[in-house]
mmCIF file of C-alpha atoms and ligand atoms in Angstrom:
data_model
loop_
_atom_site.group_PDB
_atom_site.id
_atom_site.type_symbol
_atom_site.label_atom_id
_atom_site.label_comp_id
_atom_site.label_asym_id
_atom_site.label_seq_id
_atom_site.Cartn_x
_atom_site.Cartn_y
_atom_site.Cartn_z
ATOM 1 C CA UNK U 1 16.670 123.019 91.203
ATOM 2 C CA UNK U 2 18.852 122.225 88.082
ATOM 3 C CA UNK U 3 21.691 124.450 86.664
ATOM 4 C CA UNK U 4 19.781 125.555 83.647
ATOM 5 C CA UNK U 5 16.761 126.474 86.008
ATOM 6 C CA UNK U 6 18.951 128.592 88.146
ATOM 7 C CA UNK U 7 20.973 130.268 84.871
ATOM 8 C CA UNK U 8 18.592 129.791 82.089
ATOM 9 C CA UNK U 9 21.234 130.163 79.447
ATOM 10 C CA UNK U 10 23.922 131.856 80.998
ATOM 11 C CA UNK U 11 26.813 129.984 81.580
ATOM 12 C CA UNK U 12 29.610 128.597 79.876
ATOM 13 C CA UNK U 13 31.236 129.367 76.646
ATOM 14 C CA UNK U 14 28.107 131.671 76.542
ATOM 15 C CA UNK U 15 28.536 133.956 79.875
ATOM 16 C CA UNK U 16 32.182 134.701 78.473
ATOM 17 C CA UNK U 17 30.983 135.752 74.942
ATOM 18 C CA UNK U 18 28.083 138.620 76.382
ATOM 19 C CA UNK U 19 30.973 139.933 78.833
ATOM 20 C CA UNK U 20 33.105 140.224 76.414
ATOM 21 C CA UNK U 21 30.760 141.388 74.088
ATOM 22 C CA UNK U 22 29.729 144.001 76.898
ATOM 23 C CA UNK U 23 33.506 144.985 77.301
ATOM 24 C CA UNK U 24 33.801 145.689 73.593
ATOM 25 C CA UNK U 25 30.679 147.532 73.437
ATOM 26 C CA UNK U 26 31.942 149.805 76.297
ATOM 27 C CA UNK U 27 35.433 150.163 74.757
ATOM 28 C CA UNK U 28 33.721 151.499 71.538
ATOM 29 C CA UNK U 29 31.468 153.795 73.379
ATOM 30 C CA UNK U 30 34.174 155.312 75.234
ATOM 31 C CA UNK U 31 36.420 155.901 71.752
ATOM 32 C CA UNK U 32 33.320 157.368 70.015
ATOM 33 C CA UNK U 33 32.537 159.342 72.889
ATOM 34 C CA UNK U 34 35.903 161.914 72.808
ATOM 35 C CA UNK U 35 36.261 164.028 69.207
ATOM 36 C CA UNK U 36 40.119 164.118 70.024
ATOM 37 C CA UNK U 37 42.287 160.554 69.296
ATOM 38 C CA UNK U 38 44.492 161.125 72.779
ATOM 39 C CA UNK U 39 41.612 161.352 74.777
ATOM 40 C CA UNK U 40 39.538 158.859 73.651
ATOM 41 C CA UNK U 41 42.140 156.082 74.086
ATOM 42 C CA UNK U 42 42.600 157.545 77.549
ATOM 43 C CA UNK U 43 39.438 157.176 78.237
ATOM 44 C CA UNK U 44 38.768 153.381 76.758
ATOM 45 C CA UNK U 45 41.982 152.526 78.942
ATOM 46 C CA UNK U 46 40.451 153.870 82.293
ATOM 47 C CA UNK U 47 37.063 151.749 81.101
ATOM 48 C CA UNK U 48 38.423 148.937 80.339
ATOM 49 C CA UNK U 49 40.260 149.073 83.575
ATOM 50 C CA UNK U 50 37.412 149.793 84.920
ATOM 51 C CA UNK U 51 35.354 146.430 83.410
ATOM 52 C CA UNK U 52 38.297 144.639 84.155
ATOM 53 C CA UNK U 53 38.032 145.795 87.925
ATOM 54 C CA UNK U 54 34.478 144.509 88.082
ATOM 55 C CA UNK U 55 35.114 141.089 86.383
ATOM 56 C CA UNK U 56 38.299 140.729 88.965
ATOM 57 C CA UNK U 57 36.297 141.110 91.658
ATOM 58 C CA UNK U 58 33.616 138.578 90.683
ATOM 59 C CA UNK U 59 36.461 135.661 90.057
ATOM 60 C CA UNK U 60 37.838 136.817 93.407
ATOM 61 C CA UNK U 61 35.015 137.037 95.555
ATOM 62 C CA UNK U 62 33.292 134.362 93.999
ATOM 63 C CA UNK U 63 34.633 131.227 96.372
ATOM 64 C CA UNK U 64 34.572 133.458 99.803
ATOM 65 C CA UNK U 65 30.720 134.504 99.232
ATOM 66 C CA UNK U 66 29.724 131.080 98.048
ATOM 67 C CA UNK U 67 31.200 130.184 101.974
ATOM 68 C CA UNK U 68 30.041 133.012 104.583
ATOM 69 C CA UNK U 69 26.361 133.559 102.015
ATOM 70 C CA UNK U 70 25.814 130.517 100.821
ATOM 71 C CA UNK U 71 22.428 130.770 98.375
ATOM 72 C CA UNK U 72 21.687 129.581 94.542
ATOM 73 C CA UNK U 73 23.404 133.040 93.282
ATOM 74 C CA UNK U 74 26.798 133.061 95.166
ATOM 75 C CA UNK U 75 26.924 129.368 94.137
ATOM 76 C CA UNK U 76 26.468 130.041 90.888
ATOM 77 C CA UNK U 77 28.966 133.136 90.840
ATOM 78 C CA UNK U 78 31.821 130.012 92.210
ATOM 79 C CA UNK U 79 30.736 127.555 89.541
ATOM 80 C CA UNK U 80 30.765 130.418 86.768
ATOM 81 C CA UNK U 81 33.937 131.604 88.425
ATOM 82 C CA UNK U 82 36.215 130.156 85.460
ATOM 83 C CA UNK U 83 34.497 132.267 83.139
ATOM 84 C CA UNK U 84 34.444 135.769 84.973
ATOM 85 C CA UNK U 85 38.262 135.442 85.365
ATOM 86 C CA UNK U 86 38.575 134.416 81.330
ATOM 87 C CA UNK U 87 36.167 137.632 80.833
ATOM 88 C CA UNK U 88 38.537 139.575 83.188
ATOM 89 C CA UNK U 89 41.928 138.654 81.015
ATOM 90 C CA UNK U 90 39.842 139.187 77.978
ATOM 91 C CA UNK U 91 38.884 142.853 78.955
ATOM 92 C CA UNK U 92 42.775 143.398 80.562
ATOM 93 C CA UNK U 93 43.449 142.055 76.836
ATOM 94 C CA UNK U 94 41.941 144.976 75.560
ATOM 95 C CA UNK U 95 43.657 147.662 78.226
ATOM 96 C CA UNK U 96 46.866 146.230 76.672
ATOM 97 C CA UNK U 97 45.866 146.925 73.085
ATOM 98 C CA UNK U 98 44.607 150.137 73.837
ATOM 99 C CA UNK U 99 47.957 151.091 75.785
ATOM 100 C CA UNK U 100 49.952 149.888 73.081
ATOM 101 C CA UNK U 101 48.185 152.067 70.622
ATOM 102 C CA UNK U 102 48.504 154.772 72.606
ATOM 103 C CA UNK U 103 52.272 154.543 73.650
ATOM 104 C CA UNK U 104 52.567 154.377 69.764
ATOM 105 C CA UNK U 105 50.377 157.229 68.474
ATOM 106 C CA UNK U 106 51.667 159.244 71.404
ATOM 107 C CA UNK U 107 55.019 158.385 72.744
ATOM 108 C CA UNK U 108 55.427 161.870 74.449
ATOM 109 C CA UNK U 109 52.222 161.760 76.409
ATOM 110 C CA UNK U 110 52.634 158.817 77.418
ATOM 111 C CA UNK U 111 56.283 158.952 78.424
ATOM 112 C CA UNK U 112 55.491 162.140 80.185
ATOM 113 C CA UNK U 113 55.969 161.637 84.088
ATOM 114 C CA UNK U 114 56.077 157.675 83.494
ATOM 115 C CA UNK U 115 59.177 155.368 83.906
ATOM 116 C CA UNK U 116 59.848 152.003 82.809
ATOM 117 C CA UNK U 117 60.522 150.584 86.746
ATOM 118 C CA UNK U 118 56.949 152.317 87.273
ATOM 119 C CA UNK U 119 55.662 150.042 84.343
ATOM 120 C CA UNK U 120 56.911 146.881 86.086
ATOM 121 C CA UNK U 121 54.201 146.072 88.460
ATOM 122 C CA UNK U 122 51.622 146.474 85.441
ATOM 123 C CA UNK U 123 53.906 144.176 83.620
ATOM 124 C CA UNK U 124 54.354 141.780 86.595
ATOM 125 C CA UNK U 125 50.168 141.492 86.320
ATOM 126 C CA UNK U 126 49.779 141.350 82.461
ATOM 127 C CA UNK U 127 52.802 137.958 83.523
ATOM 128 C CA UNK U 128 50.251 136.384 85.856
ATOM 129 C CA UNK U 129 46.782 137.140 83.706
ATOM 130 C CA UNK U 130 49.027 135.470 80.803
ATOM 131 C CA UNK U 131 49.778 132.738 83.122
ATOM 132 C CA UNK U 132 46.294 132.225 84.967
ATOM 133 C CA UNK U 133 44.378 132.607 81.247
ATOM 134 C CA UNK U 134 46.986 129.702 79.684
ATOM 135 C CA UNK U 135 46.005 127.296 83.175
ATOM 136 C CA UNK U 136 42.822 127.608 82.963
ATOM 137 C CA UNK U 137 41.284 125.015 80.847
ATOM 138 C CA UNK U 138 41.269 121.396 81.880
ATOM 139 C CA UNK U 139 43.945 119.971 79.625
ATOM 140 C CA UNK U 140 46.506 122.596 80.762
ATOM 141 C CA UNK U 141 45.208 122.314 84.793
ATOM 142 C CA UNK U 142 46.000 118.786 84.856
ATOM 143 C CA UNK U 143 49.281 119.003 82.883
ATOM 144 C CA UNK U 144 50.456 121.412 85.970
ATOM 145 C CA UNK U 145 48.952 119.408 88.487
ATOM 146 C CA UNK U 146 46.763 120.421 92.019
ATOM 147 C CA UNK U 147 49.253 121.822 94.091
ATOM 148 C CA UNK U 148 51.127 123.734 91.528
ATOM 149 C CA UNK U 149 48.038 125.001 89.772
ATOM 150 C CA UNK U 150 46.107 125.794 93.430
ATOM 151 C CA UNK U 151 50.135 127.655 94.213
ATOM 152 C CA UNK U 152 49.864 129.758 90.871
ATOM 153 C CA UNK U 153 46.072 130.570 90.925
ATOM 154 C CA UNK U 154 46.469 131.516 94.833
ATOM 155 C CA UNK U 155 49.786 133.592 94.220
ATOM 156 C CA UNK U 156 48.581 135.448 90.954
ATOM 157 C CA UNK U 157 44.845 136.724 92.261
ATOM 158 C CA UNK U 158 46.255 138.308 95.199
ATOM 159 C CA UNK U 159 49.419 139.705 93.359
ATOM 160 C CA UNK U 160 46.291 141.018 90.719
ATOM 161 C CA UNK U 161 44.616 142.220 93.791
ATOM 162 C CA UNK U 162 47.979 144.143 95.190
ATOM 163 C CA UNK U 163 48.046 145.889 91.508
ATOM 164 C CA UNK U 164 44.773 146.966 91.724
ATOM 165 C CA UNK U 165 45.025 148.675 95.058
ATOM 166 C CA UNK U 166 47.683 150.002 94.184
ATOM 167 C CA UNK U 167 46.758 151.442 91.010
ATOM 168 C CA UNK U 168 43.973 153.239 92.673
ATOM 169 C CA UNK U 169 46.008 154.177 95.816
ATOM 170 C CA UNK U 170 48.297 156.401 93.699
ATOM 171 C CA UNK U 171 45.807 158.060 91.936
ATOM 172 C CA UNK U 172 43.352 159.326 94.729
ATOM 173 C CA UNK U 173 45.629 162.854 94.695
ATOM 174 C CA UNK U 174 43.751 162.835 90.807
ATOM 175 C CA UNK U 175 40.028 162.468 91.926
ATOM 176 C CA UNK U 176 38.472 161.394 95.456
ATOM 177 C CA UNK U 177 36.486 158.812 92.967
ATOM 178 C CA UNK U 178 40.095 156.881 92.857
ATOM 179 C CA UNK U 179 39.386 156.531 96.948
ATOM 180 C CA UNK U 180 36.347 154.484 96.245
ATOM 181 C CA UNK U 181 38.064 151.930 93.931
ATOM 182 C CA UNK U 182 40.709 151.815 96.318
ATOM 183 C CA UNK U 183 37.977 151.135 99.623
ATOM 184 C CA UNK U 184 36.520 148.328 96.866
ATOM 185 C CA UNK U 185 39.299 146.173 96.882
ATOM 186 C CA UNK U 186 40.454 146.903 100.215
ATOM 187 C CA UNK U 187 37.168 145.567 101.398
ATOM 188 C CA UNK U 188 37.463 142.905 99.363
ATOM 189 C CA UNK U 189 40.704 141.433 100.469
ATOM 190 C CA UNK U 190 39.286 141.777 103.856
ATOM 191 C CA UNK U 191 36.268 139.480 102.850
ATOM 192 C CA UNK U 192 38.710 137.128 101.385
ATOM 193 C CA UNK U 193 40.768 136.744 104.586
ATOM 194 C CA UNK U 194 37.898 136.601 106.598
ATOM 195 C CA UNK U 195 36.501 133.402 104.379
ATOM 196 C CA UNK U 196 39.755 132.199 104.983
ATOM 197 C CA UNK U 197 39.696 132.208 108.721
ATOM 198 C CA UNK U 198 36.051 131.026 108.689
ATOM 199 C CA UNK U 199 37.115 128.198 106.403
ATOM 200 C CA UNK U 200 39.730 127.469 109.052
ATOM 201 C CA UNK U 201 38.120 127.396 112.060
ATOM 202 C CA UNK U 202 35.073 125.191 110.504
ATOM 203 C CA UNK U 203 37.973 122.545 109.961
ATOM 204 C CA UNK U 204 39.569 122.757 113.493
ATOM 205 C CA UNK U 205 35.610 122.127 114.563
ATOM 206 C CA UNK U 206 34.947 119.570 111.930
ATOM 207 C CA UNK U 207 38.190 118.056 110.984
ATOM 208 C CA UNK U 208 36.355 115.334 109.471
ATOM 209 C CA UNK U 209 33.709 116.784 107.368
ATOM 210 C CA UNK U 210 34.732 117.414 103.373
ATOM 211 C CA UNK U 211 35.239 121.413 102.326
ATOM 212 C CA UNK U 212 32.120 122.129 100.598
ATOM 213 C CA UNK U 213 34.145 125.326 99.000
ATOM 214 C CA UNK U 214 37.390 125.611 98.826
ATOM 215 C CA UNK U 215 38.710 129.516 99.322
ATOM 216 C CA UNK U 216 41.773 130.247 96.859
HETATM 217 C C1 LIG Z 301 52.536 147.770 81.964
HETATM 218 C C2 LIG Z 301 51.250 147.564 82.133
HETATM 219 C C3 LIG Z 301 50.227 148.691 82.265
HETATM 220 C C4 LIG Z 301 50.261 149.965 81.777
HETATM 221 C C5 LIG Z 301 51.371 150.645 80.967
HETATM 222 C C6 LIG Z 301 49.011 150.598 82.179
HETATM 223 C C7 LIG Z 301 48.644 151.877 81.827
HETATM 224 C C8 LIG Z 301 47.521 152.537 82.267
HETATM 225 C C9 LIG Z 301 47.156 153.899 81.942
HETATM 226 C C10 LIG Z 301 47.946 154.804 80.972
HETATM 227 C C11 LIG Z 301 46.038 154.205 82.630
HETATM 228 C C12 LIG Z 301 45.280 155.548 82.741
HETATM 229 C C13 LIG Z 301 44.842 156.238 81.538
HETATM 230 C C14 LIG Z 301 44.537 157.708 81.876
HETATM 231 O O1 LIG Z 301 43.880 157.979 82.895
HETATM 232 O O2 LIG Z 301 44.991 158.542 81.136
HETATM 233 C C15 LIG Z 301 45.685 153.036 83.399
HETATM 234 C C16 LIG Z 301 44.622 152.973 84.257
HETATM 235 C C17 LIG Z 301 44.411 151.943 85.123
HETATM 236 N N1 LIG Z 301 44.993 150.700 85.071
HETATM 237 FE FE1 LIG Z 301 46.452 150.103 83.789
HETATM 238 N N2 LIG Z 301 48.260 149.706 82.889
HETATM 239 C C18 LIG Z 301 48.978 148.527 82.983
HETATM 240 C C19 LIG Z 301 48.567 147.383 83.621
HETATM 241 C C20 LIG Z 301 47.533 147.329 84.520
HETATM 242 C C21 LIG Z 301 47.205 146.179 85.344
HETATM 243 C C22 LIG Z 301 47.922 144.814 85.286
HETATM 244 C C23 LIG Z 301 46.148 146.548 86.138
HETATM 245 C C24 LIG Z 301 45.393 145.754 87.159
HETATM 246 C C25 LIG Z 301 45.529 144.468 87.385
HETATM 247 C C26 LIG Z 301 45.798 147.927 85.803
HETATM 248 C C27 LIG Z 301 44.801 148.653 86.406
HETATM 249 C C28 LIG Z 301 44.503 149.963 86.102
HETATM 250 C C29 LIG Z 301 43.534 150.761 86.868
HETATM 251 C C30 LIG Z 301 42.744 150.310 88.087
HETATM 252 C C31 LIG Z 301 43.482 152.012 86.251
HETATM 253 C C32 LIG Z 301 42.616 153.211 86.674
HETATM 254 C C33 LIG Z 301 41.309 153.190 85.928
HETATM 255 C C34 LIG Z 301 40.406 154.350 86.300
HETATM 256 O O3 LIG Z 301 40.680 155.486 85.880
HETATM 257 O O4 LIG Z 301 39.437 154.104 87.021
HETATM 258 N N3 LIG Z 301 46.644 148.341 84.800
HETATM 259 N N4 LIG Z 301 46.587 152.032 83.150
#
């Protein structure tokens, strides 16, 4: 079957434009949705979070499902993979802007109960999207080279994935739903390492044979 059999249109360029197109969309929604200013950039923040969550996900999962259920979809989830991770920074973009706005219109709500050391992990992640986003296309990947691109990559999706759970972890005491996101990515780091393993032990068995995914 050929790649434009399997995605008719969607893939590319073209994937990234409807998310993001699908993030803004949502963003909007969520800022028409609330009569008062505060809580309507509250609310776009936790969406976007929340489309940024899902896109995360996708990039992350992408390589470990395309190993343990290998089928025309997961394969095309790894080969689209690129893409879902631009669409994530794109939508993280927008969390940024949105926070920014907010911090600005509102600096007491928005200072109340937070701290600048509390900020850093968020700030640590917006570092590695930054980084991830800029070494991502194929002139910049080959001016950093395999090892140091496969080092970065690996280092800044789990260090996005420790943010996330951590993100939800301290706000289950706010809604039970917050426990849910939290079981998401827990499970999902748990997938990962399992692909791992699995990718490790069909080595030791087949030292020989080529990695038909490799698990980042
Ligand atoms: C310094 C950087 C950041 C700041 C200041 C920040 C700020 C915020 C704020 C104010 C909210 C909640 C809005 C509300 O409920 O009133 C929020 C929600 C959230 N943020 Fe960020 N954020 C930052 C970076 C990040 C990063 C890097 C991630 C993940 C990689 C992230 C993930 C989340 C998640 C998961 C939520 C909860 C969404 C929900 O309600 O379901 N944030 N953030």
């Amino acid at each position: 079957m050929t790649r434009s059999a399997t995605l008719p249109s969607l893939h590319g360029w073209r994937l990234f434009s409807l998310l993001s197109l699908l993030v803004l969309v949502a963003t909007a929604l969520a800022l028409l949705w609330q009569p008062q200013l505060v809580e309507a950039l509250r609310s776009a923040i936790r969406v976007t979070a929340r489309t940024s969550f899902a896109l995360f996900l996708i990039a992350f999962l992408a390589s470990s499902l395309a190993l343990l259920l290998p089928s025309p979809t997961t394969r095309a989830l790894l080969r689209e993979r690129r893409y879902f991770g631009l669409a994530f920074a794109f939508s993280h973009l927008i969390h940024g802007v949105l926070i920014l706005t907010y911090a600005k219109l509102f600096p007491e709500v928005f200072w109340n109960g937070r701290s600048v050391p509390a900020s850093i992990p968020g700030s640590v992640g917006y570092l590695f999207i930054l980084l991830l986003s800029l070494t991502s296309f194929p002139r910049t990947m080959k001016a950093l080279g395999g090892r140091a691109w496969k080092l970065l990559h690996g280092t800044g999706t789990w260090v996005l994935a420790a943010i996330f759970c951590l993100s939800f972890y301290k706000r289950i005491p706010m809604s039970p739903w917050y426990a849910l996101g939290f079981a998401l990515i827990f499970s999902a780091i748990v997938l990962k390492l399992v692909a791992k393993l699995a990718q490790r032990l069909r080595r030791e068995v087949q030292p020989t044979r080529a990695p038909l995914v490799t698990t980042r």
